[in-house]
Amino acid sequence: LSAKQPESDEQSKEITVHPETNNPTRVWDTIRYKQKVDVVTPVDPATPKPKDHVRFVCISDTHSKTDRIPDIPDGDVLIHAGDFTKICRRKEVKNFNDFLGHTRFVCTSDTFSKTTYLSKVVPPGDVFIHAGSFNNVGLPREVSAFNEFLGTLPHRHKIVIAGNHELTFDQQLMTERNSHVFMSFASAFEGLKTNEWKDIRSLLTNCTYLEDSEIQVMGFRIYGSPWQPVFCDWGFNLPRGQPLLDKWNKIPEGTDILITHGPPLGHGDLASNGCRAGCVELLSTVQRRVRPKYHVFGHIHEGYGVTTDGQTTFVNAAICDVHYRPCNPPIVFDLPTPRVP
Ligand code: 5GP
Ligand code: MN
Ligand code: MN
């Protein structure tokens, strides 16, 4: 006698066709007493995703009714389990692809610690962009408050650059301590220890901070840089001409979305005194070499709005007006999500 009893058909790992496969109702009636079927209540999408989790959102059988699908909750992975069209006409497939395939960018700039206003007006999206001057002078408590605010946003990716108001991020300015602006705020910086500003960016734990650097998110190449033409000796100020061009020369070709604090010449750069404040070499770099799809900036509050030169769309996302009152809504744009290998 063999010690090992042969497995019954139902226990064996090798699956064979059930003799009554064409009568599933009868099969179920015969096996149901051994089966368990409990109903599970799915996660309420309104509950925050637990830390270190990936959220899957599942849909199916939408049959080209994409305009009537109820709001699809935010998540990391959307799964569609089939029947996204009715008869699979080309147009249906295209519409479905349009419906699925966009990444929503939400752009802000020049918010000057006005997070109460911001939290009311920032719409959901995939990528949140802040193009500089998120606080007044860059004191650690301002930076931490902004970071906490970022933590409350639902966006999967949050990208922040510094502006001229982020004085503590400008390490040269903080080392030399002789800029007019630094000296005029000297009392605010009294008692600030070197180690509190040396690595101030480490307070920004809830976003990706870019400074003459790039990140790839959701298949888009995004580059950020804080520099702008000298104005009152603020942070990240550089003389017009070669010094700024040296910074723009670092922007890689192939950048899809460029973020700078200051505008290029001619787009969102008309200051209230009637002068064009944009950088000439930044415009040349954008138009002739880098050719990004979008260029997001702020700095000249009164230039808020969107323009295009036919090749690049320019977004001045300044939230505050020229009197530092937060009154403009964030600017949103959608781009078809590139296929990521
Ligand atoms: P912020 O202090 O936030 O960097 O700039 C606030 C305002 O200062 C802008 O909205 C604009 O009116 C003015 N401003 C900043 N930089 C320049 C500049 O380079 N030229 C001119 N004419 N105005 C500027
Ligand atoms: Mn500003
Ligand atoms: Mn500015």
XYZ file of C-alpha atoms and ligand atoms in Angstrom:
367
model
C 0.000 0.000 0.000
C 1.312 3.408 -0.887
C 1.514 5.775 2.096
C 0.291 8.641 -0.057
C -3.350 8.464 -0.995
C -4.116 9.712 -4.519
C -5.736 13.174 -4.487
C -9.334 13.407 -5.522
C -9.979 15.296 -8.752
C -11.118 18.398 -6.871
C -7.895 18.635 -4.839
C -5.468 17.909 -7.645
C -3.499 20.821 -9.056
C -3.956 19.492 -12.506
C -7.268 20.868 -13.742
C -9.405 18.726 -15.970
C -12.678 19.679 -17.601
C -15.650 19.100 -15.337
C -17.986 16.524 -16.853
C -20.897 18.913 -16.393
C -19.105 22.041 -17.542
C -21.988 22.997 -19.812
C -24.389 23.128 -16.893
C -22.782 25.536 -14.449
C -25.945 25.959 -12.389
C -25.952 22.249 -11.599
C -22.225 22.243 -10.901
C -22.636 25.116 -8.455
C -25.501 23.331 -6.716
C -23.242 20.375 -6.155
C -20.226 22.283 -4.861
C -21.761 25.261 -3.063
C -21.930 23.564 0.319
C -18.091 23.451 0.291
C -17.674 27.030 -0.948
C -17.631 30.349 0.880
C -18.981 33.546 -0.677
C -18.891 36.537 1.673
C -19.733 40.034 0.562
C -16.934 42.593 0.975
C -17.531 46.298 1.382
C -15.052 48.098 -0.860
C -12.899 50.949 0.411
C -14.724 54.263 0.458
C -12.689 56.413 -1.971
C -13.154 59.343 0.392
C -10.954 57.665 3.008
C -7.316 58.684 2.749
C -4.983 56.077 1.332
C -2.975 54.379 4.097
C 0.707 55.286 4.160
C 2.913 53.316 1.754
C -0.047 51.866 -0.156
C -0.857 51.865 -3.848
C -4.502 52.679 -4.615
C -6.162 50.788 -7.459
C -9.363 52.147 -8.964
C -11.317 49.589 -10.973
C -13.908 50.197 -13.668
C -15.367 48.101 -16.434
C -18.076 48.102 -19.122
C -18.156 51.825 -19.698
C -19.260 51.378 -23.337
C -18.256 54.824 -24.574
C -20.357 56.494 -21.879
C -17.308 58.297 -20.618
C -19.194 61.572 -20.290
C -21.656 59.918 -17.936
C -19.319 57.872 -15.755
C -19.584 59.163 -12.214
C -16.459 60.835 -10.889
C -13.594 58.398 -10.979
C -11.825 58.612 -7.627
C -8.167 59.529 -7.405
C -5.764 56.621 -7.281
C -2.417 55.317 -8.442
C -3.529 52.663 -10.895
C -6.735 52.707 -12.940
C -7.864 49.312 -14.156
C -10.491 48.971 -16.873
C -11.701 45.393 -17.205
C -13.053 45.604 -20.727
C -15.962 46.755 -22.870
C -14.879 50.340 -23.073
C -16.735 50.743 -26.394
C -19.984 49.506 -27.922
C -18.897 48.392 -31.379
C -15.314 49.575 -31.296
C -15.524 52.268 -33.945
C -12.255 54.174 -34.379
C -13.866 57.259 -32.891
C -14.959 55.369 -29.807
C -11.426 54.126 -29.226
C -10.015 57.591 -29.726
C -12.524 59.134 -27.331
C -11.796 56.499 -24.728
C -8.076 57.119 -25.067
C -8.632 60.856 -24.671
C -10.733 60.189 -21.611
C -8.093 57.998 -19.967
C -4.910 59.320 -21.202
C -4.366 62.730 -19.713
C -2.252 63.929 -16.865
C -3.692 66.934 -15.070
C -1.242 69.644 -13.997
C -2.256 72.256 -11.432
C -0.006 75.342 -11.481
C 0.554 77.928 -8.762
C 3.168 80.532 -7.920
C 3.699 83.530 -5.627
C 1.452 82.372 -2.801
C 3.375 84.024 0.052
C 2.247 81.708 2.854
C -1.437 82.264 1.957
C -2.176 78.569 2.425
C -5.677 79.105 3.808
C -6.718 80.652 0.508
C -4.798 78.053 -1.472
C -6.373 75.102 0.280
C -9.772 76.408 -0.820
C -8.893 76.856 -4.478
C -6.442 74.105 -5.479
C -8.379 71.573 -7.583
C -7.422 67.907 -7.682
C -5.016 66.694 -10.354
C -2.007 64.476 -10.903
C 0.835 66.958 -10.681
C 0.872 70.077 -8.493
C 3.412 72.722 -9.564
C 4.520 75.732 -7.508
C 6.786 78.126 -9.416
C 8.357 79.945 -6.486
C 7.772 82.496 -3.717
C 5.707 80.262 -1.491
C 6.676 82.289 1.593
C 7.834 85.781 2.526
C 11.528 85.477 3.419
C 12.170 81.757 3.884
C 12.191 81.438 7.682
C 12.149 77.769 8.719
C 8.694 78.097 10.271
C 7.312 79.502 6.984
C 8.901 76.667 5.036
C 7.537 74.066 7.465
C 4.042 75.575 7.287
C 4.134 75.391 3.485
C 5.371 71.813 3.679
C 2.481 70.897 5.970
C 0.063 72.465 3.519
C 1.611 70.429 0.699
C 0.993 67.336 2.796
C -2.748 68.011 2.686
C -2.907 68.106 -1.134
C -4.145 64.989 -2.927
C -1.838 65.294 -5.939
C 0.370 62.339 -6.622
C 3.351 64.493 -7.554
C 4.110 67.926 -6.120
C 6.895 69.939 -7.668
C 8.226 73.122 -6.126
C 10.959 75.586 -7.037
C 12.175 78.583 -5.057
C 11.569 82.206 -5.993
C 13.270 85.407 -4.956
C 11.383 85.361 -1.637
C 12.908 82.038 -0.568
C 15.979 83.863 0.752
C 17.212 80.968 2.895
C 17.311 78.674 -0.152
C 19.878 80.991 -1.781
C 22.963 79.653 -0.047
C 25.290 82.300 -1.491
C 23.055 85.128 -0.283
C 22.867 83.549 3.183
C 26.643 83.072 3.314
C 27.506 86.591 2.182
C 24.674 88.245 4.212
C 25.254 91.577 2.453
C 22.321 91.789 0.025
C 20.142 94.853 0.639
C 17.094 92.701 1.090
C 18.861 90.396 3.528
C 20.000 93.368 5.558
C 16.544 94.930 5.568
C 15.169 91.694 7.056
C 18.156 91.294 9.398
C 15.962 91.321 12.499
C 13.847 88.450 11.140
C 17.008 86.385 10.673
C 18.457 87.234 14.070
C 19.105 84.068 16.019
C 18.802 81.874 12.918
C 21.603 79.348 13.206
C 23.690 78.297 10.213
C 22.431 74.718 10.416
C 18.852 76.025 10.152
C 19.407 77.406 6.637
C 22.299 75.261 5.341
C 19.942 72.486 4.366
C 16.632 74.352 4.466
C 15.313 72.317 1.526
C 15.246 69.238 3.762
C 12.155 70.777 5.424
C 10.297 70.222 2.139
C 9.501 66.564 2.684
C 6.139 66.607 0.935
C 7.305 67.553 -2.565
C 10.114 67.320 -5.056
C 12.212 70.473 -4.856
C 13.946 71.365 -8.128
C 16.873 73.776 -8.367
C 18.549 73.673 -11.776
C 17.543 70.040 -11.874
C 14.988 67.771 -13.477
C 12.638 64.981 -12.578
C 10.682 62.590 -14.736
C 7.094 62.053 -13.616
C 4.435 60.032 -15.370
C 6.568 60.053 -18.505
C 7.091 63.830 -18.590
C 10.486 65.504 -18.216
C 10.117 68.470 -15.880
C 12.932 70.959 -15.196
C 12.928 73.723 -12.580
C 15.096 76.785 -11.948
C 14.644 79.693 -9.484
C 16.778 82.421 -11.127
C 15.437 85.790 -12.322
C 16.904 89.137 -13.437
C 18.205 91.387 -10.659
C 15.404 93.270 -8.920
C 16.060 94.853 -5.547
C 18.776 92.332 -4.669
C 16.475 89.458 -3.689
C 17.203 85.732 -3.674
C 18.358 83.948 -6.843
C 18.837 87.314 -8.608
C 21.360 87.376 -11.460
C 22.347 90.087 -13.948
C 20.593 89.889 -17.314
C 22.674 88.511 -20.177
C 25.390 85.886 -19.837
C 24.939 85.051 -16.097
C 21.284 84.099 -16.632
C 22.014 82.461 -19.986
C 24.582 80.247 -18.209
C 21.705 78.939 -16.050
C 19.324 78.502 -19.009
C 22.044 76.592 -20.880
C 21.670 73.841 -18.272
C 18.056 73.146 -19.300
C 18.119 69.906 -21.302
C 16.595 69.678 -24.748
C 13.665 67.322 -24.503
C 12.250 69.055 -21.426
C 8.458 68.811 -21.658
C 7.575 71.217 -18.881
C 9.885 74.023 -17.854
C 9.365 75.783 -14.513
C 11.179 79.036 -13.764
C 10.233 81.664 -11.200
C 10.561 84.564 -13.633
C 8.820 84.897 -17.012
C 10.490 84.976 -20.409
C 10.255 88.192 -22.405
C 6.824 88.881 -23.863
C 4.696 86.310 -22.029
C 3.092 87.168 -18.680
C 5.850 89.692 -18.041
C 4.186 93.105 -18.418
C 4.754 94.863 -15.094
C 2.367 97.488 -13.732
C 4.930 100.195 -14.442
C 4.580 99.477 -18.166
C 7.945 97.681 -18.457
C 8.488 94.200 -19.852
C 10.299 92.401 -17.020
C 10.870 89.033 -18.782
C 14.291 87.605 -19.599
C 15.325 87.901 -23.258
C 17.657 84.885 -23.171
C 14.987 82.771 -21.476
C 12.640 83.465 -24.401
C 15.390 82.586 -26.914
C 16.207 79.394 -25.018
C 12.564 78.339 -24.875
C 11.788 79.166 -28.501
C 14.973 78.136 -30.261
C 16.555 75.361 -28.213
C 14.402 73.701 -25.548
C 10.904 74.077 -27.057
C 8.997 72.727 -24.044
C 5.297 72.024 -24.327
C 4.599 74.209 -21.313
C 6.555 76.919 -19.514
C 5.245 77.649 -16.011
C 6.380 80.695 -14.013
C 5.115 83.559 -11.835
C 6.973 86.524 -10.292
C 5.260 89.321 -12.250
C 1.922 89.006 -10.447
C 0.086 91.329 -12.826
C 1.043 89.040 -15.740
C -1.177 86.182 -14.463
C -2.698 84.174 -17.309
C -1.917 81.874 -20.217
C -0.453 82.674 -23.661
C 1.127 80.730 -26.504
C 3.574 81.398 -29.316
C 2.116 78.499 -31.287
C 4.768 76.092 -30.020
C 4.950 76.529 -26.246
C 2.120 77.424 -23.882
C 3.199 79.977 -21.279
C 1.530 79.908 -17.849
C 1.959 82.759 -15.384
C 0.401 81.118 -12.331
C 0.853 83.958 -9.790
C -1.867 83.497 -7.188
C -1.299 86.846 -5.450
C -2.008 90.150 -7.178
C 0.388 93.065 -7.169
C -0.763 93.975 -3.628
C 0.034 90.426 -2.391
C -3.656 89.605 -2.045
C -4.328 85.989 -3.006
C -7.077 86.225 -5.596
C -6.167 84.228 -8.706
C -7.145 80.557 -9.048
C -4.535 77.907 -9.904
C -4.134 77.261 -13.625
C -4.854 73.730 -14.810
C -3.744 72.021 -18.006
C -4.039 68.442 -19.244
C -1.534 66.597 -21.418
C -1.860 63.152 -22.971
C 0.151 60.794 -20.801
C 3.154 59.451 -22.720
C 3.651 55.718 -22.845
C 6.316 54.926 -20.241
C 8.544 52.006 -21.252
P 7.932 89.749 -5.944
O 8.332 90.588 -4.782
O 6.792 88.880 -5.553
O 9.068 88.999 -6.527
O 7.413 90.682 -7.100
C 6.232 91.425 -6.884
C 6.038 92.516 -7.885
O 7.209 93.289 -8.025
C 5.729 92.029 -9.290
O 4.360 91.713 -9.444
C 6.117 93.255 -10.101
O 5.109 94.237 -10.026
C 7.327 93.772 -9.354
N 8.563 93.263 -9.954
C 9.276 92.178 -9.599
N 10.361 92.042 -10.383
C 10.314 93.041 -11.276
C 11.166 93.439 -12.366
O 12.199 92.808 -12.669
N 10.790 94.530 -13.062
C 9.656 95.226 -12.766
N 9.359 96.313 -13.500
N 8.845 94.895 -11.752
C 9.166 93.821 -11.010
Mn 5.940 87.217 -6.224
Mn 9.080 86.934 -7.362
